Every structure is written in C-alpha cells, then in structure tokens.
Amino acid sequence: MSHWEKKANGWVFISHASEDYEDVRVVRNYLEDRGFSALMFYLKSLEHESRKEQIKKLIRWEISARNIFVLCNSIHAQNSEWVQWESDYVKALPNKIYKTIDIVAFTDGKESELKKLDYLTKKATIYLSYTHKDKDKVDKISAHLNSLGYKVYDGSTALEGGDDIEEVMEQALSEAARNGVVLMFLSENAKRSKWFWDEKSRALHSGASIIPVVIDDVGIRDFPALRDKQFIDASKGLSDSILQLIEKEINYIDV
C-alpha cells in the first residue's frame, strides 16, 4: 500500500509559536484524525541567524506545496517573527485555504475552536475520469481543485504502490456519490479508450452526479449516456474562466 499521506484529505501547514507546542499538537491530532496530513515542527536551526535565508527557502517550498494553512494564533505567535512572516507569505499566494485557530481561547474549551476546522472536512470529493493520454490537460484542473481544498481522486492514484485498482476505484466513486461529483473528461482519446468506457459505466452505476467536460473537438453525442447532461465546453483550452465555471458547477451540485 502507498504511504497513507498520499491519500490525505488535504495537506496542512500549521504555523505556530514554539511556546504553544502542546496546544498545537491538539490541533494537529484533530486534523490527522480526520484524514489530513498536518505538518507542525520546531526547527532547531532557526536559532542560527546565519541559516535564516536557507530556512526561509525550505519553508516557502513546503507552504507552496500544501493547499491549507492553519495559523495557531496567540500572544506568542503575534510576537514571533517567523509566524508573522509565514502568514504574510501565504496570504500572497493564490488558491490557498487559510484558517485561524485562537490558542488563547483554548483556556475556555478547545472544542469550539477546533470545530472551525470541520469546514475543511466538508469539501467535496472530486473523482476525475479521463484517459491517460489526456493527463496533461486534466492535471491543471486537478491542481486547481486541490488548491481549493477538495479531495481529488484520479485513476493514477490507484496504480501507486500495488493498490487494488478495482477496490480503490469503487471506494472513490462511492465517496464521490455520497459527497461530491465525477468530472468526466470527454475527448477523441476517451472515445477510443476501453478503460474510459468501463470507468464511465461504473460512475453511472454508482449514482454519483456527473459533470461532463469536453476538452477537444469530440461531440457530446458520441457519448450516448451523457447526451442529456449539461456539459462544460473546454475545447478551446482551460482558461481561468473555465476553471471558475467548473468550480461553480461543483458547488452547485454539492449544495
């Protein structure tokens, strides 16, 4: 099996002051119990001023790679140069989910503050159905949806680490049927792919909501079972407006 974090619901960077370490562990554990990969750490190398720029570079990489940023706010955090720098840095990045937990409020009870994080678990599961030959086009949409906090599944995940592809596919489709949608990418490549037609049949059988996305000059009528569904025309390319339209359609169905 693959490392569990490869299947995480989301990748969280937890920004905090070292003085709040024990309370922040509660936040991390809460997120991990709900399937998130949550990173909190104390770098001893922060004590060395000469390594400051190297450390900043490392932290930039890690914040950029994760789609969720959780600030554990406190008096200590407000007085921390590093926490303030991390917060300012992530606010300048596009498509990041930013949540604040008030560590000071933990003294009156942790539950109400921790429940602020439940919003993250309510994001829909998006199942991407496509043929591997269209992966370059689909990757842009996948990255965009990941950055917004959706749990994104595509067929390549099931092929990692010896997973049972049939079992993983069925589980992902079931989850999308319960809480999400299937984005089905239609193309000339898909029309000729036996794997795609099999996956399409499974998706229809699962009862999941399906949003067809046409990504080349193929006609929607070439896919009889999808003819009556409203589709997104991305045949001219995946512009920002197309990405926004896809997100809008997902949210419409998810509501």
mmCIF file of C-alpha atoms in Angstrom:
data_model
loop_
_atom_site.group_PDB
_atom_site.id
_atom_site.type_symbol
_atom_site.label_atom_id
_atom_site.label_comp_id
_atom_site.label_asym_id
_atom_site.label_seq_id
_atom_site.Cartn_x
_atom_site.Cartn_y
_atom_site.Cartn_z
ATOM 1 C CA MET A 1 0.000 0.000 0.000
ATOM 2 C CA SER A 2 1.068 3.598 -0.546
ATOM 3 C CA HIS A 3 2.038 5.807 2.350
ATOM 4 C CA TRP A 4 -1.220 6.984 3.942
ATOM 5 C CA GLU A 5 -0.368 10.658 3.444
ATOM 6 C CA LYS A 6 -0.550 10.221 -0.338
ATOM 7 C CA LYS A 7 -4.290 9.726 0.145
ATOM 8 C CA ALA A 8 -4.750 12.559 2.648
ATOM 9 C CA ASN A 9 -7.903 14.691 2.534
ATOM 10 C CA GLY A 10 -5.671 17.752 2.408
ATOM 11 C CA TRP A 11 -2.146 18.949 3.132
ATOM 12 C CA VAL A 12 -1.955 21.350 6.056
ATOM 13 C CA PHE A 13 0.868 23.642 7.117
ATOM 14 C CA ILE A 14 0.408 24.606 10.781
ATOM 15 C CA SER A 15 2.052 27.900 11.684
ATOM 16 C CA HIS A 16 2.663 28.363 15.399
ATOM 17 C CA ALA A 17 4.957 29.677 18.096
ATOM 18 C CA SER A 18 7.128 27.105 19.841
ATOM 19 C CA GLU A 19 5.754 28.209 23.229
ATOM 20 C CA ASP A 20 2.319 26.889 22.169
ATOM 21 C CA TYR A 21 3.634 23.482 21.156
ATOM 22 C CA GLU A 22 1.400 21.344 23.395
ATOM 23 C CA ASP A 23 -1.809 23.120 22.357
ATOM 24 C CA VAL A 24 -0.789 22.991 18.703
ATOM 25 C CA ARG A 25 -0.326 19.227 18.995
ATOM 26 C CA VAL A 26 -4.042 19.048 19.819
ATOM 27 C CA VAL A 27 -4.805 20.907 16.585
ATOM 28 C CA ARG A 28 -2.529 18.621 14.582
ATOM 29 C CA ASN A 29 -4.048 15.474 16.094
ATOM 30 C CA TYR A 30 -7.566 16.756 15.402
ATOM 31 C CA LEU A 31 -6.693 17.222 11.732
ATOM 32 C CA GLU A 32 -4.895 13.892 11.414
ATOM 33 C CA ASP A 33 -7.839 12.071 12.993
ATOM 34 C CA ARG A 34 -9.925 13.478 10.132
ATOM 35 C CA GLY A 35 -7.584 12.269 7.428
ATOM 36 C CA PHE A 36 -5.412 15.338 6.861
ATOM 37 C CA SER A 37 -1.641 15.404 6.595
ATOM 38 C CA ALA A 38 -0.805 18.161 9.069
ATOM 39 C CA LEU A 39 2.738 19.477 9.424
ATOM 40 C CA MET A 40 3.935 21.117 12.631
ATOM 41 C CA PHE A 41 7.547 21.326 13.636
ATOM 42 C CA TYR A 42 10.190 23.175 15.553
ATOM 43 C CA LEU A 43 13.443 23.678 13.672
ATOM 44 C CA LYS A 44 16.420 23.976 15.967
ATOM 45 C CA SER A 45 18.276 25.522 13.057
ATOM 46 C CA LEU A 46 16.046 28.594 13.478
ATOM 47 C CA GLU A 47 18.346 29.508 16.336
ATOM 48 C CA HIS A 48 21.158 30.180 13.859
ATOM 49 C CA GLU A 49 20.822 33.588 12.249
ATOM 50 C CA SER A 50 23.317 32.649 9.536
ATOM 51 C CA ARG A 51 20.925 29.979 8.206
ATOM 52 C CA LYS A 52 17.879 32.225 8.076
ATOM 53 C CA GLU A 53 17.623 32.580 4.298
ATOM 54 C CA GLN A 54 18.155 28.859 3.715
ATOM 55 C CA ILE A 55 15.388 28.040 6.179
ATOM 56 C CA LYS A 56 13.040 30.564 4.592
ATOM 57 C CA LYS A 57 13.579 28.889 1.240
ATOM 58 C CA LEU A 58 12.675 25.494 2.704
ATOM 59 C CA ILE A 59 9.553 26.856 4.401
ATOM 60 C CA ARG A 60 8.444 28.616 1.203
ATOM 61 C CA TRP A 61 8.671 25.312 -0.649
ATOM 62 C CA GLU A 62 6.626 23.491 1.975
ATOM 63 C CA ILE A 63 3.919 26.156 2.274
ATOM 64 C CA SER A 64 3.624 26.307 -1.510
ATOM 65 C CA ALA A 65 3.286 22.523 -1.741
ATOM 66 C CA ARG A 66 0.425 22.383 0.782
ATOM 67 C CA ASN A 67 -3.073 23.602 -0.001
ATOM 68 C CA ILE A 68 -4.183 24.524 3.537
ATOM 69 C CA PHE A 69 -2.592 26.940 6.001
ATOM 70 C CA VAL A 70 -3.696 26.951 9.648
ATOM 71 C CA LEU A 71 -2.472 29.778 11.859
ATOM 72 C CA CYS A 72 -2.473 28.966 15.573
ATOM 73 C CA ASN A 73 -2.811 32.482 16.881
ATOM 74 C CA SER A 74 -1.682 33.585 20.335
ATOM 75 C CA ILE A 75 0.307 36.313 22.045
ATOM 76 C CA HIS A 76 3.413 34.237 21.399
ATOM 77 C CA ALA A 77 2.513 33.838 17.720
ATOM 78 C CA GLN A 78 1.881 37.561 17.345
ATOM 79 C CA ASN A 79 5.335 38.235 18.761
ATOM 80 C CA SER A 80 7.020 35.621 16.590
ATOM 81 C CA GLU A 81 8.910 36.960 13.596
ATOM 82 C CA TRP A 82 8.668 33.576 11.886
ATOM 83 C CA VAL A 83 4.927 33.103 12.368
ATOM 84 C CA GLN A 84 4.198 36.584 11.053
ATOM 85 C CA TRP A 85 6.484 36.003 8.083
ATOM 86 C CA GLU A 86 4.792 32.676 7.266
ATOM 87 C CA SER A 87 1.355 34.286 7.494
ATOM 88 C CA ASP A 88 2.322 37.177 5.230
ATOM 89 C CA TYR A 89 3.906 34.792 2.742
ATOM 90 C CA VAL A 90 0.885 32.504 2.385
ATOM 91 C CA LYS A 91 -1.524 35.443 2.034
ATOM 92 C CA ALA A 92 0.349 36.467 -1.103
ATOM 93 C CA LEU A 93 -0.159 33.042 -2.700
ATOM 94 C CA PRO A 94 -3.194 32.233 -4.859
ATOM 95 C CA ASN A 95 -5.707 29.482 -4.098
ATOM 96 C CA LYS A 96 -4.679 28.740 -0.518
ATOM 97 C CA ILE A 97 -7.167 27.891 2.220
ATOM 98 C CA TYR A 98 -6.347 29.977 5.299
ATOM 99 C CA LYS A 99 -7.841 29.219 8.722
ATOM 100 C CA THR A 100 -7.061 30.738 12.117
ATOM 101 C CA ILE A 101 -7.337 28.938 15.449
ATOM 102 C CA ASP A 102 -7.275 31.070 18.602
ATOM 103 C CA ILE A 103 -4.992 29.253 21.016
ATOM 104 C CA VAL A 104 -5.858 31.750 23.767
ATOM 105 C CA ALA A 105 -9.485 30.588 23.571
ATOM 106 C CA PHE A 106 -8.331 27.061 24.434
ATOM 107 C CA THR A 107 -8.442 28.088 28.100
ATOM 108 C CA ASP A 108 -12.254 28.299 27.825
ATOM 109 C CA GLY A 109 -12.521 24.990 25.990
ATOM 110 C CA LYS A 110 -10.891 23.601 22.883
ATOM 111 C CA GLU A 111 -13.968 22.162 21.207
ATOM 112 C CA SER A 112 -15.456 25.356 19.773
ATOM 113 C CA GLU A 113 -12.139 26.424 18.255
ATOM 114 C CA LEU A 114 -11.379 23.003 16.814
ATOM 115 C CA LYS A 115 -14.798 22.865 15.177
ATOM 116 C CA LYS A 116 -13.666 25.726 12.950
ATOM 117 C CA LEU A 117 -11.567 23.115 11.186
ATOM 118 C CA ASP A 118 -14.599 20.967 10.376
ATOM 119 C CA TYR A 119 -15.186 23.225 7.380
ATOM 120 C CA LEU A 120 -12.199 21.559 5.759
ATOM 121 C CA THR A 121 -13.752 18.100 6.013
ATOM 122 C CA LYS A 122 -16.922 19.226 4.250
ATOM 123 C CA LYS A 123 -15.228 19.921 0.951
ATOM 124 C CA ALA A 124 -16.462 17.579 -1.742
ATOM 125 C CA THR A 125 -14.659 14.581 -3.177
ATOM 126 C CA ILE A 126 -13.966 15.043 -6.875
ATOM 127 C CA TYR A 127 -13.439 11.929 -8.983
ATOM 128 C CA LEU A 128 -11.618 12.655 -12.244
ATOM 129 C CA SER A 129 -12.500 10.252 -15.036
ATOM 130 C CA TYR A 130 -10.262 10.515 -18.099
ATOM 131 C CA THR A 131 -7.907 8.618 -20.331
ATOM 132 C CA HIS A 132 -4.212 8.792 -19.510
ATOM 133 C CA LYS A 133 -3.470 10.380 -22.885
ATOM 134 C CA ASP A 134 -5.293 13.500 -21.666
ATOM 135 C CA LYS A 135 -3.407 13.688 -18.373
ATOM 136 C CA ASP A 136 -1.563 16.912 -19.218
ATOM 137 C CA LYS A 137 -4.871 18.733 -19.716
ATOM 138 C CA VAL A 138 -6.527 17.236 -16.654
ATOM 139 C CA ASP A 139 -3.558 17.937 -14.361
ATOM 140 C CA LYS A 140 -4.239 21.685 -14.482
ATOM 141 C CA ILE A 141 -7.796 21.164 -13.240
ATOM 142 C CA SER A 142 -6.636 18.667 -10.625
ATOM 143 C CA ALA A 143 -4.065 21.118 -9.248
ATOM 144 C CA HIS A 144 -6.649 23.910 -9.139
ATOM 145 C CA LEU A 145 -9.198 21.798 -7.245
ATOM 146 C CA ASN A 146 -6.544 20.537 -4.837
ATOM 147 C CA SER A 147 -5.546 24.112 -4.065
ATOM 148 C CA LEU A 148 -9.157 24.869 -3.118
ATOM 149 C CA GLY A 149 -9.242 22.045 -0.602
ATOM 150 C CA TYR A 150 -11.240 19.446 -2.495
ATOM 151 C CA LYS A 151 -10.291 15.805 -2.104
ATOM 152 C CA VAL A 152 -9.322 14.891 -5.647
ATOM 153 C CA TYR A 153 -9.076 11.329 -6.926
ATOM 154 C CA ASP A 154 -7.862 10.159 -10.293
ATOM 155 C CA GLY A 155 -7.030 6.756 -11.685
ATOM 156 C CA SER A 156 -3.268 7.187 -11.373
ATOM 157 C CA THR A 157 -3.612 7.152 -7.567
ATOM 158 C CA ALA A 158 -4.827 3.579 -7.637
ATOM 159 C CA LEU A 159 -1.795 2.442 -9.591
ATOM 160 C CA GLU A 160 0.699 3.534 -6.927
ATOM 161 C CA GLY A 161 2.299 1.092 -4.559
ATOM 162 C CA GLY A 162 0.421 -2.017 -5.659
ATOM 163 C CA ASP A 163 -3.046 -0.855 -4.645
ATOM 164 C CA ASP A 164 -6.024 -2.934 -5.791
ATOM 165 C CA ILE A 165 -7.243 -0.628 -8.553
ATOM 166 C CA GLU A 166 -10.752 -2.114 -8.642
ATOM 167 C CA GLU A 167 -11.224 -1.676 -4.907
ATOM 168 C CA VAL A 168 -9.791 1.846 -4.815
ATOM 169 C CA MET A 169 -11.920 2.928 -7.779
ATOM 170 C CA GLU A 170 -15.114 1.616 -6.195
ATOM 171 C CA GLN A 171 -14.333 3.298 -2.874
ATOM 172 C CA ALA A 172 -13.567 6.622 -4.542
ATOM 173 C CA LEU A 173 -16.722 6.506 -6.667
ATOM 174 C CA SER A 174 -18.811 5.652 -3.605
ATOM 175 C CA GLU A 175 -17.342 8.614 -1.750
ATOM 176 C CA ALA A 176 -17.980 10.918 -4.716
ATOM 177 C CA ALA A 177 -21.572 9.658 -4.850
ATOM 178 C CA ARG A 178 -22.056 10.452 -1.145
ATOM 179 C CA ASN A 179 -20.246 13.776 -1.045
ATOM 180 C CA GLY A 180 -19.076 15.095 -4.368
ATOM 181 C CA VAL A 181 -19.141 14.713 -8.120
ATOM 182 C CA VAL A 182 -17.476 12.947 -11.022
ATOM 183 C CA LEU A 183 -15.786 15.173 -13.577
ATOM 184 C CA MET A 184 -15.790 13.165 -16.806
ATOM 185 C CA PHE A 185 -13.370 14.449 -19.438
ATOM 186 C CA LEU A 186 -14.587 13.731 -22.962
ATOM 187 C CA SER A 187 -12.191 13.648 -25.889
ATOM 188 C CA GLU A 188 -11.265 11.735 -29.016
ATOM 189 C CA ASN A 189 -8.778 9.821 -26.863
ATOM 190 C CA ALA A 190 -11.501 8.935 -24.364
ATOM 191 C CA LYS A 191 -13.802 7.761 -27.142
ATOM 192 C CA ARG A 192 -11.192 5.178 -28.152
ATOM 193 C CA SER A 193 -10.281 4.076 -24.607
ATOM 194 C CA LYS A 194 -11.759 0.819 -23.309
ATOM 195 C CA TRP A 195 -10.676 1.812 -19.797
ATOM 196 C CA PHE A 196 -12.579 5.095 -20.016
ATOM 197 C CA TRP A 197 -15.817 3.406 -21.140
ATOM 198 C CA ASP A 198 -15.559 0.912 -18.293
ATOM 199 C CA GLU A 199 -14.929 3.709 -15.786
ATOM 200 C CA LYS A 200 -17.854 5.697 -17.213
ATOM 201 C CA SER A 201 -20.174 2.722 -16.705
ATOM 202 C CA ARG A 202 -19.019 2.337 -13.111
ATOM 203 C CA ALA A 203 -19.548 6.046 -12.466
ATOM 204 C CA LEU A 204 -23.086 5.932 -13.855
ATOM 205 C CA HIS A 205 -23.845 2.814 -11.815
ATOM 206 C CA SER A 206 -22.539 4.477 -8.622
ATOM 207 C CA GLY A 207 -25.284 7.095 -8.748
ATOM 208 C CA ALA A 208 -22.788 9.950 -8.486
ATOM 209 C CA SER A 209 -23.519 13.330 -10.031
ATOM 210 C CA ILE A 210 -21.566 13.608 -13.279
ATOM 211 C CA ILE A 211 -20.301 16.774 -14.944
ATOM 212 C CA PRO A 212 -19.014 16.100 -18.472
ATOM 213 C CA VAL A 213 -16.124 18.330 -19.580
ATOM 214 C CA VAL A 214 -15.390 18.375 -23.319
ATOM 215 C CA ILE A 215 -11.667 19.014 -23.829
ATOM 216 C CA ASP A 216 -11.283 18.765 -27.613
ATOM 217 C CA ASP A 217 -13.461 18.689 -30.736
ATOM 218 C CA VAL A 218 -15.295 15.493 -29.798
ATOM 219 C CA GLY A 219 -19.092 15.736 -29.725
ATOM 220 C CA ILE A 220 -21.184 15.108 -26.615
ATOM 221 C CA ARG A 221 -23.413 12.896 -28.791
ATOM 222 C CA ASP A 222 -20.535 10.462 -29.139
ATOM 223 C CA PHE A 223 -21.254 9.523 -25.510
ATOM 224 C CA PRO A 224 -24.933 8.464 -25.565
ATOM 225 C CA ALA A 225 -25.372 8.059 -21.803
ATOM 226 C CA LEU A 226 -24.234 11.654 -21.252
ATOM 227 C CA ARG A 227 -26.200 13.392 -24.010
ATOM 228 C CA ASP A 228 -28.833 14.801 -21.677
ATOM 229 C CA LYS A 229 -26.367 16.146 -19.128
ATOM 230 C CA GLN A 230 -25.290 19.766 -19.044
ATOM 231 C CA PHE A 231 -21.642 19.846 -20.024
ATOM 232 C CA ILE A 232 -18.737 22.278 -19.843
ATOM 233 C CA ASP A 233 -17.075 23.164 -23.123
ATOM 234 C CA ALA A 234 -13.327 23.412 -22.523
ATOM 235 C CA SER A 235 -12.425 22.506 -26.097
ATOM 236 C CA LYS A 236 -10.663 25.845 -26.625
ATOM 237 C CA GLY A 237 -8.421 25.406 -23.595
ATOM 238 C CA LEU A 238 -8.518 25.545 -19.810
ATOM 239 C CA SER A 239 -8.684 29.272 -19.162
ATOM 240 C CA ASP A 240 -9.257 30.764 -15.709
ATOM 241 C CA SER A 241 -12.905 31.306 -16.616
ATOM 242 C CA ILE A 242 -13.299 27.597 -17.417
ATOM 243 C CA LEU A 243 -11.713 26.661 -14.083
ATOM 244 C CA GLN A 244 -14.116 29.007 -12.296
ATOM 245 C CA LEU A 245 -17.056 27.520 -14.197
ATOM 246 C CA ILE A 246 -16.030 24.003 -13.171
ATOM 247 C CA GLU A 247 -15.802 25.095 -9.540
ATOM 248 C CA LYS A 248 -19.204 26.790 -9.784
ATOM 249 C CA GLU A 249 -20.823 23.639 -11.176
ATOM 250 C CA ILE A 250 -19.241 21.507 -8.442
ATOM 251 C CA ASN A 251 -20.503 23.838 -5.721
ATOM 252 C CA TYR A 252 -23.963 23.951 -7.284
ATOM 253 C CA ILE A 253 -24.275 20.170 -7.187
ATOM 254 C CA ASP A 254 -22.618 19.898 -3.767
ATOM 255 C CA VAL A 255 -25.197 22.280 -2.239
#
